[in-house]
Coordinates of C-alpha atoms and ligand atoms in Angstrom, one line a residue:
M1 CA -1.7 -5.4 6.8
C2 CA -4.0 -8.2 8.0
G3 CA -5.6 -10.2 5.2
I4 CA -8.7 -12.4 5.5
F5 CA -9.9 -15.2 3.2
G6 CA -12.9 -17.5 3.5
I7 CA -14.2 -20.3 1.4
V8 CA -17.3 -22.5 1.5
A9 CA -17.6 -25.7 -0.6
D10 CA -20.2 -28.2 -1.5
R11 CA -18.2 -31.2 -0.2
E12 CA -15.4 -31.9 2.3
S13 CA -11.9 -31.6 1.0
D14 CA -8.4 -30.7 2.1
I15 CA -9.5 -27.1 2.4
G16 CA -6.5 -26.4 4.7
D17 CA -4.3 -26.4 1.6
I18 CA -6.5 -23.8 -0.1
L19 CA -6.4 -21.6 3.0
V20 CA -2.6 -21.7 3.3
E21 CA -2.2 -20.9 -0.4
A22 CA -4.6 -18.0 -0.1
G23 CA -2.8 -16.8 3.0
K24 CA 0.5 -16.9 1.1
R25 CA -1.1 -14.7 -1.6
L26 CA -2.1 -12.2 1.1
A27 CA 1.3 -12.3 2.8
Y28 CA 2.7 -9.4 0.9
R29 CA 0.4 -7.1 2.9
G30 CA 2.6 -7.7 6.0
Y31 CA 1.8 -9.8 9.1
D32 CA 3.1 -11.3 12.3
S33 CA 0.8 -14.2 12.9
V34 CA -1.2 -16.8 10.9
G35 CA -4.4 -18.7 11.5
S36 CA -6.8 -21.1 9.8
A37 CA -10.2 -22.4 11.0
V38 CA -12.0 -25.2 9.2
V39 CA -15.6 -26.4 9.9
G40 CA -16.2 -30.1 9.0
A41 CA -19.4 -31.7 7.8
D42 CA -20.1 -32.8 11.4
G43 CA -19.9 -29.1 12.5
A44 CA -16.7 -29.5 14.4
I45 CA -14.4 -26.4 14.3
D46 CA -10.7 -27.0 13.9
L47 CA -8.7 -23.9 14.7
R48 CA -4.9 -23.6 14.3
K49 CA -3.0 -20.4 14.7
D50 CA 0.3 -19.0 16.0
V51 CA 2.9 -16.2 15.7
G52 CA 5.3 -16.5 12.8
K53 CA 5.7 -16.8 9.1
I54 CA 3.1 -18.7 7.1
D55 CA 5.4 -21.5 5.9
A56 CA 6.7 -22.2 9.4
V57 CA 3.4 -21.9 11.2
S58 CA 1.5 -24.0 8.6
E59 CA 4.1 -26.6 8.6
A60 CA 4.4 -26.8 12.4
L61 CA 0.6 -26.9 12.9
G62 CA -0.2 -29.2 9.9
M63 CA -2.5 -26.6 8.5
R64 CA -2.5 -28.0 4.9
R65 CA -4.0 -31.2 6.2
M66 CA -7.1 -29.6 7.7
R67 CA -10.2 -31.1 6.1
G68 CA -13.7 -29.5 6.0
L69 CA -16.5 -27.9 4.1
R70 CA -15.7 -24.3 4.8
G71 CA -12.8 -22.3 6.3
I72 CA -11.3 -19.0 7.2
A73 CA -7.7 -17.9 6.9
Q74 CA -6.3 -14.8 8.5
L75 CA -2.8 -13.1 8.5
R76 CA -2.6 -10.6 11.4
W77 CA -0.4 -7.5 11.7
A78 CA -0.6 -6.4 15.3
T79 CA -2.4 -3.3 16.4
F80 CA -4.7 -4.3 19.3
G81 CA -2.8 -6.8 21.3
A82 CA 0.8 -8.0 21.0
P83 CA 1.7 -10.7 18.5
S84 CA 0.7 -13.9 20.4
R85 CA -1.1 -17.1 19.9
A86 CA -4.2 -15.8 21.8
N87 CA -4.3 -12.6 19.7
A88 CA -3.8 -14.4 16.4
Q89 CA -6.9 -14.8 14.3
P90 CA -9.5 -16.4 13.7
H91 CA -11.2 -16.3 17.1
L92 CA -13.8 -18.5 18.7
D93 CA -16.9 -17.3 20.6
C94 CA -17.4 -18.4 24.2
D95 CA -18.5 -21.9 23.5
G96 CA -16.6 -22.5 20.3
D97 CA -19.8 -22.4 18.2
L98 CA -18.7 -19.5 16.1
V99 CA -15.4 -18.7 14.4
G100 CA -14.5 -15.4 12.7
A101 CA -11.6 -13.1 11.7
H102 CA -11.3 -9.5 10.7
N103 CA -9.1 -7.1 8.8
G104 CA -8.8 -3.5 9.9
N105 CA -9.5 -1.7 13.1
V106 CA -12.4 -1.8 15.6
V107 CA -11.7 1.5 17.3
N108 CA -14.1 1.0 20.2
H109 CA -12.7 -2.4 20.9
V110 CA -11.3 -1.6 24.4
M111 CA -14.7 -0.5 25.6
L112 CA -16.4 -3.4 23.9
R113 CA -13.9 -5.9 25.3
R114 CA -14.6 -4.6 28.9
R115 CA -18.3 -4.9 28.3
F116 CA -18.0 -8.5 27.1
V117 CA -15.8 -9.4 30.1
E118 CA -18.3 -7.8 32.5
A119 CA -21.2 -9.7 30.8
G120 CA -19.3 -13.0 31.5
H121 CA -18.0 -13.7 28.0
T122 CA -14.9 -15.9 27.7
V123 CA -12.5 -13.4 26.2
R124 CA -9.2 -15.0 25.5
G125 CA -7.0 -12.2 24.1
D126 CA -6.7 -8.5 23.5
N127 CA -7.4 -8.4 19.8
D128 CA -10.3 -6.4 18.3
G129 CA -11.1 -9.3 15.9
E130 CA -12.3 -11.2 19.0
S131 CA -14.8 -8.4 19.8
C132 CA -16.4 -8.9 16.4
V133 CA -17.1 -12.6 17.2
H134 CA -18.4 -11.8 20.7
A135 CA -20.6 -9.0 19.3
V136 CA -22.3 -11.5 16.9
E137 CA -22.5 -14.1 19.6
A138 CA -24.3 -11.6 22.0
H139 CA -27.0 -10.8 19.4
L140 CA -27.5 -14.5 18.6
D141 CA -27.9 -15.2 22.3
A142 CA -30.5 -12.5 22.4
G143 CA -32.5 -14.4 19.7
A144 CA -31.4 -12.9 16.4
D145 CA -30.7 -15.1 13.4
M146 CA -27.3 -14.9 11.9
V147 CA -27.9 -12.1 9.4
E148 CA -29.7 -10.1 12.0
A149 CA -27.0 -10.7 14.6
I150 CA -24.3 -9.5 12.1
R151 CA -26.3 -6.4 11.2
R152 CA -26.6 -5.5 14.9
A153 CA -23.0 -6.2 15.5
Y154 CA -22.1 -3.9 12.6
A155 CA -23.8 -1.1 14.5
D156 CA -21.8 -2.0 17.7
L157 CA -18.4 -2.1 16.0
D158 CA -16.9 1.3 15.2
G159 CA -14.0 1.7 12.8
D160 CA -13.1 0.5 9.4
Y161 CA -12.8 -3.3 8.9
A162 CA -14.0 -6.3 7.0
F163 CA -15.1 -9.3 8.9
V164 CA -15.8 -13.0 8.0
I165 CA -17.6 -15.4 10.3
T166 CA -19.2 -18.8 10.3
G167 CA -20.7 -21.3 12.8
R168 CA -21.2 -25.0 13.4
G169 CA -24.6 -25.1 11.7
E170 CA -25.5 -24.4 8.1
N171 CA -22.8 -24.6 5.4
V172 CA -22.7 -20.8 5.1
L173 CA -20.1 -18.1 5.5
Y174 CA -21.0 -14.5 6.2
A175 CA -18.8 -11.4 5.6
I176 CA -19.3 -7.7 6.1
K177 CA -17.5 -4.7 4.6
K178 CA -17.1 -1.4 6.4
G179 CA -14.3 0.7 5.0
S180 CA -11.8 -2.1 4.3
G181 CA -11.3 -4.1 1.1
L182 CA -13.5 -7.2 0.5
V183 CA -14.4 -9.0 -2.7
A184 CA -16.3 -12.3 -3.3
G185 CA -15.7 -15.0 -5.9
I186 CA -17.8 -17.7 -7.4
G187 CA -16.3 -21.0 -8.5
D188 CA -17.5 -24.5 -9.4
G189 CA -19.0 -25.9 -6.3
F190 CA -17.6 -23.2 -4.0
T191 CA -17.7 -19.5 -3.2
C192 CA -15.0 -17.5 -1.5
V193 CA -14.3 -14.0 -0.2
S194 CA -11.0 -12.1 0.4
S195 CA -9.5 -8.8 1.4
D196 CA -8.1 -8.4 -2.0
L197 CA -8.9 -9.5 -5.5
P198 CA -5.6 -10.9 -6.6
S199 CA -5.7 -13.6 -3.9
L200 CA -9.0 -14.9 -5.4
L201 CA -7.9 -15.0 -9.0
P202 CA -6.1 -18.4 -9.0
L203 CA -9.4 -19.9 -7.7
T204 CA -11.9 -18.1 -9.9
R205 CA -12.3 -15.1 -12.3
D206 CA -16.0 -14.7 -11.5
I207 CA -16.1 -12.0 -8.9
V208 CA -18.6 -10.0 -7.0
R209 CA -17.5 -6.6 -5.9
L210 CA -18.8 -5.5 -2.5
Q211 CA -19.5 -2.0 -1.1
D212 CA -19.3 -0.6 2.4
G213 CA -22.4 -1.3 4.4
E214 CA -23.0 -4.7 2.8
I215 CA -23.2 -8.3 4.1
V216 CA -22.4 -11.1 1.7
V217 CA -23.9 -14.5 2.5
L218 CA -21.8 -17.2 0.8
R219 CA -23.1 -20.7 0.0
P220 CA -21.4 -23.3 -2.2
D221 CA -23.7 -22.5 -5.1
G222 CA -23.7 -18.7 -4.9
V223 CA -23.6 -15.5 -3.0
E224 CA -26.3 -13.1 -1.8
V225 CA -25.5 -9.5 -1.0
R226 CA -27.6 -7.5 1.5
R227 CA -27.6 -4.0 2.8
V228 CA -26.6 -3.9 6.5
D229 CA -28.9 -0.9 7.3
T230 CA -32.1 -2.3 5.8
G231 CA -31.4 -6.0 5.4
A232 CA -32.6 -5.7 1.8
V233 CA -31.1 -8.0 -0.9
V234 CA -29.0 -6.1 -3.4
A235 CA -28.9 -7.2 -7.0
R236 CA -25.2 -7.3 -7.9
E237 CA -23.7 -8.5 -11.2
V238 CA -21.2 -11.2 -11.3
E239 CA -18.2 -9.8 -13.1
A240 CA -15.9 -12.0 -15.3
Y241 CA -12.6 -10.5 -14.4
A242 CA -10.4 -10.3 -17.5
G243 CA -7.3 -8.5 -16.0
A244 CA -3.9 -10.0 -16.0
M245 CA -2.6 -11.7 -12.8
D246 CA 1.1 -11.4 -12.4
A247 CA 2.6 -14.4 -10.7
A248 CA 3.8 -13.6 -7.2
E249 CA 7.2 -15.1 -8.0
K250 CA 10.7 -13.7 -7.9
G251 CA 11.4 -14.7 -11.5
G252 CA 15.1 -15.5 -10.8
Y253 CA 15.8 -12.3 -8.8
A254 CA 17.0 -12.7 -5.2
H255 CA 14.2 -10.5 -3.9
F256 CA 10.9 -9.1 -5.1
M257 CA 12.3 -5.6 -4.5
L258 CA 15.1 -6.1 -7.0
K259 CA 12.7 -7.7 -9.5
E260 CA 10.3 -4.8 -9.1
I261 CA 13.1 -2.2 -9.6
H262 CA 14.0 -4.1 -12.8
E263 CA 10.4 -4.1 -14.0
Q264 CA 10.3 -0.3 -14.0
P265 CA 11.1 0.2 -17.7
K266 CA 8.4 -2.3 -18.6
V267 CA 5.7 -0.9 -16.4
A268 CA 6.5 2.6 -17.5
A269 CA 6.0 1.6 -21.1
E270 CA 2.7 -0.2 -20.2
L271 CA 1.5 2.9 -18.4
L272 CA 2.3 5.2 -21.4
H273 CA 0.6 2.8 -23.7
L274 CA -2.5 2.7 -21.5
L275 CA -2.7 6.5 -21.2
R276 CA -2.7 7.0 -24.9
D277 CA -6.0 5.3 -25.3
S278 CA -7.6 6.4 -22.0
A279 CA -10.7 8.4 -21.9
D280 CA -10.2 8.7 -18.1
V281 CA -7.1 10.8 -18.6
H282 CA -9.2 13.4 -20.3
R283 CA -11.8 13.4 -17.6
V284 CA -9.2 13.7 -14.9
V285 CA -7.4 16.5 -16.7
D286 CA -10.6 18.4 -17.3
I287 CA -11.5 18.2 -13.6
M288 CA -8.1 19.2 -12.5
R289 CA -8.0 22.1 -15.0
S290 CA -11.3 23.5 -14.0
A291 CA -10.7 23.2 -10.2
D292 CA -10.0 26.5 -8.5
R293 CA -7.9 24.7 -5.9
L294 CA -6.1 21.4 -6.3
Y295 CA -4.7 19.1 -3.7
F296 CA -2.5 16.0 -4.1
V297 CA -2.9 13.7 -1.0
G298 CA -1.0 10.6 -0.1
C299 CA 1.1 8.8 2.5
G300 CA 4.8 7.7 2.6
T301 CA 6.1 7.1 -0.9
S302 CA 2.8 8.2 -2.5
Y303 CA 3.1 11.5 -0.7
H304 CA 6.6 11.9 -2.2
A305 CA 5.0 11.4 -5.6
C306 CA 2.5 14.1 -4.7
L307 CA 5.4 16.5 -3.9
L308 CA 7.0 15.8 -7.3
G309 CA 3.6 16.1 -8.9
A310 CA 3.1 19.6 -7.4
Y311 CA 6.5 20.6 -8.7
Y312 CA 5.6 19.4 -12.2
W313 CA 2.2 21.0 -11.9
N314 CA 3.9 24.4 -11.1
Q315 CA 6.9 24.2 -13.5
I316 CA 5.2 22.4 -16.5
A317 CA 1.6 23.5 -16.3
G318 CA 2.1 26.8 -14.5
R319 CA -0.6 25.9 -11.9
L320 CA -0.6 25.6 -8.2
A321 CA -1.2 22.2 -6.6
I322 CA -0.9 21.7 -2.8
P323 CA 0.7 18.4 -1.8
M324 CA -0.5 17.2 1.6
L325 CA -0.4 14.2 3.9
P326 CA -3.9 13.1 4.7
G327 CA -3.7 14.3 8.3
Q328 CA -2.5 17.7 7.2
F329 CA -5.3 17.8 4.6
I330 CA -7.9 17.1 7.3
E331 CA -6.5 19.5 9.8
Q332 CA -5.3 22.3 7.6
A333 CA -7.4 22.3 4.5
S334 CA -10.8 20.7 5.1
A335 CA -12.5 23.7 6.8
S336 CA -11.9 25.9 3.8
L337 CA -12.9 23.3 1.1
D338 CA -15.8 24.0 -1.2
P339 CA -17.1 22.2 -4.3
R340 CA -14.9 24.1 -6.7
A341 CA -11.8 22.3 -5.2
A342 CA -10.5 19.0 -6.5
V343 CA -8.4 16.4 -4.6
L344 CA -6.3 13.8 -6.3
F345 CA -5.8 10.9 -3.8
V346 CA -2.6 8.9 -4.5
S347 CA -2.2 5.4 -3.1
Q348 CA -0.5 2.2 -4.4
S349 CA -3.0 0.0 -2.5
G350 CA -6.0 2.2 -2.6
E351 CA -6.8 0.9 0.9
T352 CA -4.6 3.1 3.1
K353 CA -6.8 4.1 6.0
D354 CA -5.2 7.6 6.4
V355 CA -6.0 8.3 2.8
L356 CA -9.5 7.0 3.0
S357 CA -10.2 9.1 6.1
A358 CA -9.1 12.3 4.2
L359 CA -11.2 11.1 1.3
N360 CA -14.3 10.9 3.5
V361 CA -13.7 14.4 4.8
A362 CA -13.4 15.7 1.2
R363 CA -16.5 13.8 0.2
D364 CA -18.5 15.5 2.9
K365 CA -17.5 18.8 1.4
A366 CA -18.7 17.7 -2.0
V367 CA -15.3 18.4 -3.7
R368 CA -14.3 16.6 -6.9
L369 CA -12.6 13.3 -5.9
L370 CA -9.9 11.9 -8.1
G371 CA -7.8 8.8 -7.6
M372 CA -4.5 7.4 -8.7
C373 CA -3.8 3.8 -7.6
N374 CA -2.4 0.5 -8.5
V375 CA -4.8 -2.1 -7.1
I376 CA -7.8 -2.6 -9.4
G377 CA -11.0 -3.0 -7.3
S378 CA -9.6 -1.1 -4.4
T379 CA -11.8 1.1 -2.2
L380 CA -10.1 4.3 -3.6
M381 CA -10.9 3.2 -7.1
H382 CA -14.6 2.8 -6.2
V383 CA -15.2 6.0 -4.4
T384 CA -13.5 8.5 -6.6
E385 CA -15.3 10.2 -9.5
A386 CA -12.5 9.5 -11.9
Y387 CA -9.6 7.2 -11.4
L388 CA -6.2 6.6 -13.1
P389 CA -4.5 3.2 -12.8
L390 CA -0.8 2.8 -12.3
A391 CA -0.6 -0.4 -14.3
C392 CA 2.3 -1.9 -12.4
G393 CA 0.8 -5.3 -11.7
Y394 CA 1.3 -6.9 -8.3
E395 CA 3.9 -5.0 -6.2
I396 CA 4.9 -7.6 -3.5
S397 CA 7.9 -6.0 -1.8
V398 CA 6.9 -3.8 1.1
P399 CA 9.1 -0.9 -0.2
A400 CA 7.3 0.7 -3.0
T401 CA 9.5 1.0 -6.1
K402 CA 7.8 0.6 -9.5
T403 CA 4.5 2.1 -8.2
F404 CA 6.4 5.3 -7.2
M405 CA 8.0 5.4 -10.7
N406 CA 4.6 5.2 -12.4
Q407 CA 3.1 7.7 -10.0
A408 CA 5.9 10.1 -10.9
L409 CA 5.5 9.4 -14.6
L410 CA 1.7 9.8 -14.4
F411 CA 2.1 13.2 -12.7
H412 CA 4.5 14.3 -15.3
Y413 CA 2.1 13.1 -18.0
L414 CA -0.9 15.0 -16.5
A415 CA 1.1 18.2 -16.2
R416 CA 2.1 18.0 -19.8
A417 CA -1.5 17.2 -20.9
V418 CA -2.9 20.2 -18.9
A419 CA -0.2 22.5 -20.4
G420 CA -1.1 21.2 -23.9
K421 CA 2.5 20.0 -24.3
D422 CA 3.4 16.9 -26.3
V423 CA 3.2 13.8 -24.1
A424 CA 5.1 11.8 -26.7
A425 CA 8.3 13.3 -25.2
L426 CA 7.8 10.8 -22.4
D427 CA 8.2 7.8 -24.8
A428 CA 11.9 7.9 -24.1
V429 CA 11.4 7.1 -20.4
P430 CA 11.4 3.2 -20.6
D431 CA 14.7 3.1 -22.4
L432 CA 16.3 5.7 -20.1
L433 CA 15.2 3.7 -17.1
E434 CA 16.7 0.6 -18.6
R435 CA 20.0 2.4 -19.0
A436 CA 19.8 3.9 -15.5
I437 CA 19.4 0.5 -14.0
A438 CA 22.3 -1.0 -16.1
E439 CA 24.6 2.0 -15.5
T440 CA 24.0 2.6 -11.8
E441 CA 23.6 -0.9 -10.4
A442 CA 27.3 -1.7 -9.7
P443 CA 28.2 1.8 -8.5
A444 CA 25.1 1.9 -6.3
E445 CA 26.2 -1.4 -4.7
A446 CA 29.7 0.0 -4.0
V447 CA 28.2 3.1 -2.4
A448 CA 25.9 0.9 -0.3
R449 CA 28.8 -1.1 1.0
R450 CA 30.5 2.1 2.0
L451 CA 27.4 3.4 3.8
A452 CA 26.5 0.1 5.4
G453 CA 28.2 0.9 8.7
W454 CA 26.6 4.3 9.2
D455 CA 23.5 4.6 11.3
S456 CA 22.7 8.1 10.3
L457 CA 23.0 10.0 7.1
Y458 CA 21.3 12.8 5.0
Y459 CA 19.8 12.9 1.5
L460 CA 19.6 16.4 0.1
G461 CA 17.7 17.6 -3.0
Y462 CA 16.7 21.0 -4.3
G463 CA 13.5 21.9 -6.1
L464 CA 13.0 19.2 -8.7
T465 CA 15.0 16.7 -6.6
E466 CA 13.6 17.3 -3.2
A467 CA 10.9 14.6 -3.5
I468 CA 13.6 12.1 -4.6
A469 CA 15.8 12.9 -1.7
L470 CA 12.8 12.3 0.6
E471 CA 11.9 9.1 -1.2
G472 CA 15.4 7.8 -1.3
A473 CA 15.7 8.5 2.5
L474 CA 12.4 6.7 3.2
K475 CA 13.5 3.7 1.2
L476 CA 16.8 3.6 3.1
K477 CA 15.1 3.9 6.5
E478 CA 12.5 1.4 5.7
I479 CA 14.8 -1.5 4.7
T480 CA 18.2 -0.8 6.4
Y481 CA 16.8 0.5 9.8
A482 CA 19.4 3.3 9.6
H483 CA 18.2 6.9 10.3
C484 CA 18.3 8.8 7.0
E485 CA 16.8 12.3 6.7
G486 CA 15.8 13.7 3.4
M487 CA 15.5 17.4 3.0
F488 CA 15.8 20.5 0.9
S489 CA 19.5 21.1 0.5
S490 CA 19.5 24.8 1.3
E491 CA 17.9 24.0 4.7
F492 CA 20.9 21.8 5.7
K493 CA 23.0 24.8 6.9
H494 CA 20.1 25.9 9.1
G495 CA 20.7 23.2 11.7
P496 CA 21.6 19.7 10.5
L497 CA 25.1 20.8 9.3
S498 CA 26.2 20.4 13.0
A499 CA 25.9 16.6 12.6
V500 CA 28.7 16.5 10.1
F501 CA 32.1 15.1 11.2
D502 CA 34.9 13.1 9.5
G503 CA 33.4 10.7 6.9
F504 CA 29.8 11.6 7.7
P505 CA 27.8 10.7 4.5
V506 CA 25.6 13.2 2.7
V507 CA 24.0 12.3 -0.7
F508 CA 23.2 15.2 -3.1
F509 CA 20.5 14.6 -5.7
T510 CA 21.5 17.2 -8.3
A511 CA 19.4 18.0 -11.3
P512 CA 21.0 19.1 -14.6
G513 CA 21.6 22.8 -14.4
D514 CA 21.8 22.8 -10.6
E515 CA 25.5 21.7 -10.3
A516 CA 27.0 25.1 -9.6
M517 CA 24.4 25.9 -6.9
M518 CA 24.7 22.4 -5.4
T519 CA 28.5 22.7 -5.4
N520 CA 28.1 25.3 -2.6
H521 CA 26.0 22.9 -0.5
V522 CA 28.5 20.1 -1.1
H523 CA 31.4 22.2 0.1
E524 CA 29.6 23.2 3.3
V525 CA 29.7 19.5 4.1
T526 CA 33.1 18.4 2.7
C527 CA 35.0 21.3 4.3
R528 CA 33.9 19.9 7.6
G529 CA 35.1 16.4 6.8
G530 CA 31.8 15.1 5.4
H531 CA 31.7 12.5 2.7
A532 CA 29.7 13.8 -0.3
I533 CA 28.0 11.5 -2.7
A534 CA 26.3 12.9 -5.9
V535 CA 23.5 11.5 -7.9
A536 CA 23.6 13.5 -11.1
E537 CA 24.1 13.4 -14.8
D538 CA 27.7 13.0 -15.8
H539 CA 29.4 16.5 -15.2
A540 CA 33.2 16.5 -15.1
E541 CA 33.5 19.7 -13.0
F542 CA 30.9 18.7 -10.5
R543 CA 32.4 15.3 -10.1
Q544 CA 35.6 16.9 -8.8
N545 CA 33.8 18.1 -5.6
V546 CA 32.4 14.8 -4.3
G547 CA 33.8 11.5 -3.0
A548 CA 31.5 9.2 -4.9
Y549 CA 29.3 9.7 -8.0
L550 CA 26.3 7.9 -9.3
A551 CA 25.8 9.1 -12.9
V552 CA 22.4 8.6 -14.5
P553 CA 21.8 8.9 -18.3
R554 CA 21.4 12.4 -19.8
S555 CA 17.9 13.4 -20.6
D556 CA 15.4 16.2 -20.4
R557 CA 15.8 18.0 -17.0
M558 CA 12.3 17.2 -16.0
L559 CA 13.0 13.5 -16.4
F560 CA 15.9 13.6 -14.0
P561 CA 13.8 12.7 -10.9
L562 CA 12.6 9.5 -12.5
L563 CA 16.2 8.4 -13.4
A564 CA 17.7 9.5 -10.1
T565 CA 15.1 7.3 -8.3
V566 CA 16.8 4.2 -9.6
P567 CA 20.2 4.6 -7.8
A568 CA 18.3 5.7 -4.7
Q569 CA 16.4 2.4 -4.7
L570 CA 19.5 0.4 -5.5
V571 CA 21.6 1.9 -2.7
A572 CA 18.8 1.1 -0.2
Y573 CA 18.4 -2.4 -1.5
H574 CA 22.2 -3.2 -1.4
M575 CA 22.7 -1.5 2.0
S576 CA 19.8 -3.7 3.3
L577 CA 21.6 -6.8 2.1
A578 CA 25.0 -5.6 3.4
R579 CA 23.3 -5.3 6.8
G580 CA 22.0 -8.9 6.5
L581 CA 18.3 -7.8 6.3
D582 CA 15.4 -8.9 4.2
P583 CA 14.5 -5.8 2.0
D584 CA 11.1 -7.3 1.0
F585 CA 9.7 -7.7 4.4
P586 CA 11.1 -5.1 6.8
R587 CA 10.3 -5.5 10.5
N588 CA 7.2 -3.8 11.9
L589 CA 5.9 -2.7 8.5
S590 CA 3.1 -3.8 6.3
K591 CA 2.4 -3.3 2.6
T592 CA -1.1 -2.0 3.1
L593 CA -1.9 0.1 6.2
T594 CA -5.6 -0.3 6.8
V595 CA -5.5 1.2 10.4
D596 CA -5.2 4.7 11.8
Ligands
M6R601 O1 -0.6 2.0 -0.6 P1 -0.2 3.4 -0.3 O2 0.6 4.0 -1.4 O3 -1.3 4.3 0.1 O4 0.8 3.3 0.9 C1 1.4 4.5 1.5 C2 2.6 4.1 2.3 O5 2.2 3.3 3.4 C3 3.7 3.5 1.5 O6 4.0 4.3 0.4 C4 4.9 3.2 2.3 O7 5.5 4.4 2.7 C5 5.9 2.4 1.5 N1 6.0 1.1 2.0 C6 7.2 3.0 1.3 O8 8.1 2.2 0.5

């Protein structure tokens, strides 16, 4: 969701090429329009932007050929203002002396925009990024210097965002961070700044992490970090980033989603390896064990991992954990929180605004803050007391796959660790996942072809498999645009059963040992003409009751959800293809949701 990048160099070059490449590395976040602004040695600002995909827009507007000393690139995912050229970022101020772009949300934008219009500003669009530029301009007009104008603008602009701006004058770029990811990099003869770390890594490994409430002043020979509130310079170490950078390439697969599904055995093995030597696991486990109340909080797929985590926590560790969406946590739990509680925030990106809002509420109550997330350097990682990485590398495809797998595996690991059970039992997971992929890929494709014409279906699970039914249904909705509802199977007869008619598809995620009970739920559907599909271990008798069967390898019952996730992902992927859609970049969605 929106990505910003800025660079300032000591000499003029084809900086447009660098901006487009950086934009491409941010594209996985999701966007609908693209823009680049370059400032030349003569101070002229060249701004090119439009609605569309980065390859098409950059080609049509010749963005790669833009030359200059410094530049800003932005990929926008529409919230304030429809996707249009005027609303695409970066934005100019009234006279075209400043150019800037933001990532995130300025929540008082509508009021600010009205105020700027009434004050006679030339406001060209409806986008909140434009308010950021006019806010700085207004303070410059009132006599402030650039740093002071940005500090005052920061006070005007409510919300969570990161913002980068430059002007015609000095060869300097400025950026501020307020609740949205921002990291700076230092190279040979240039410095740069971006919404996320991986987009900087091809340019430099010397990075400067920024915190909320900081301004970074970027010059070709270095960066200076200042506090927004006091203006004081902050001493900040330059970190030599040693982590791996996975190439954002499909590696022979037709889509990132398929590649990422196939990477699951490998990333599961890497996570288990990492956990074995991790002191952080012990810290997290100790905090979870000593908490008198424990919450698991996440959105979307990460929330489904929380649901499964709570099941593991109950059944393996014999403890209660309460899985909640961030909004539920704020509305239903926050007033009763006290410092004896602990909250584990779960997020692939570590930047999801809903999650960070809940985290701020929990922080105000002084509860123990824990994190589980994939993106190193993310806000979540910085603000939690103890943090566990998912170790999945870059997940490009908008539908989360391998990160869900490692969230589920990590929850299982933590539950076993708290219960004092042998975690080595999980070492079988990578091979089992390998087999699940090999054994379900073709049958899942056949099921997907059969489902492709249906615009509504149900995914049912019971207890251990409820979270997988919900996650499978989310995956299907997200990339096929069909309606698919995931639910607890015993609830189906309490209403949704009325939807069943001849051929209506219902998928039953059936854990080993639940076949007899699930047979009842299947018959309630099939006796009314419904088409039942089972995801289960091979079971000759159960198989007789359903029209299609996706068999996963035999394993420990508690591992079944991990294995059953694989065919759920593959059915969604192949149904998306059968409908002629792009599973990697579904319409209207974004990988990282940094807005309310
Ligand atoms: O980065 P997060 O895990 O916090 O993201 C939460 C959801 O936006 C995300 O899981 C979303 O539901 C996925 N695209 C689903 O595949």
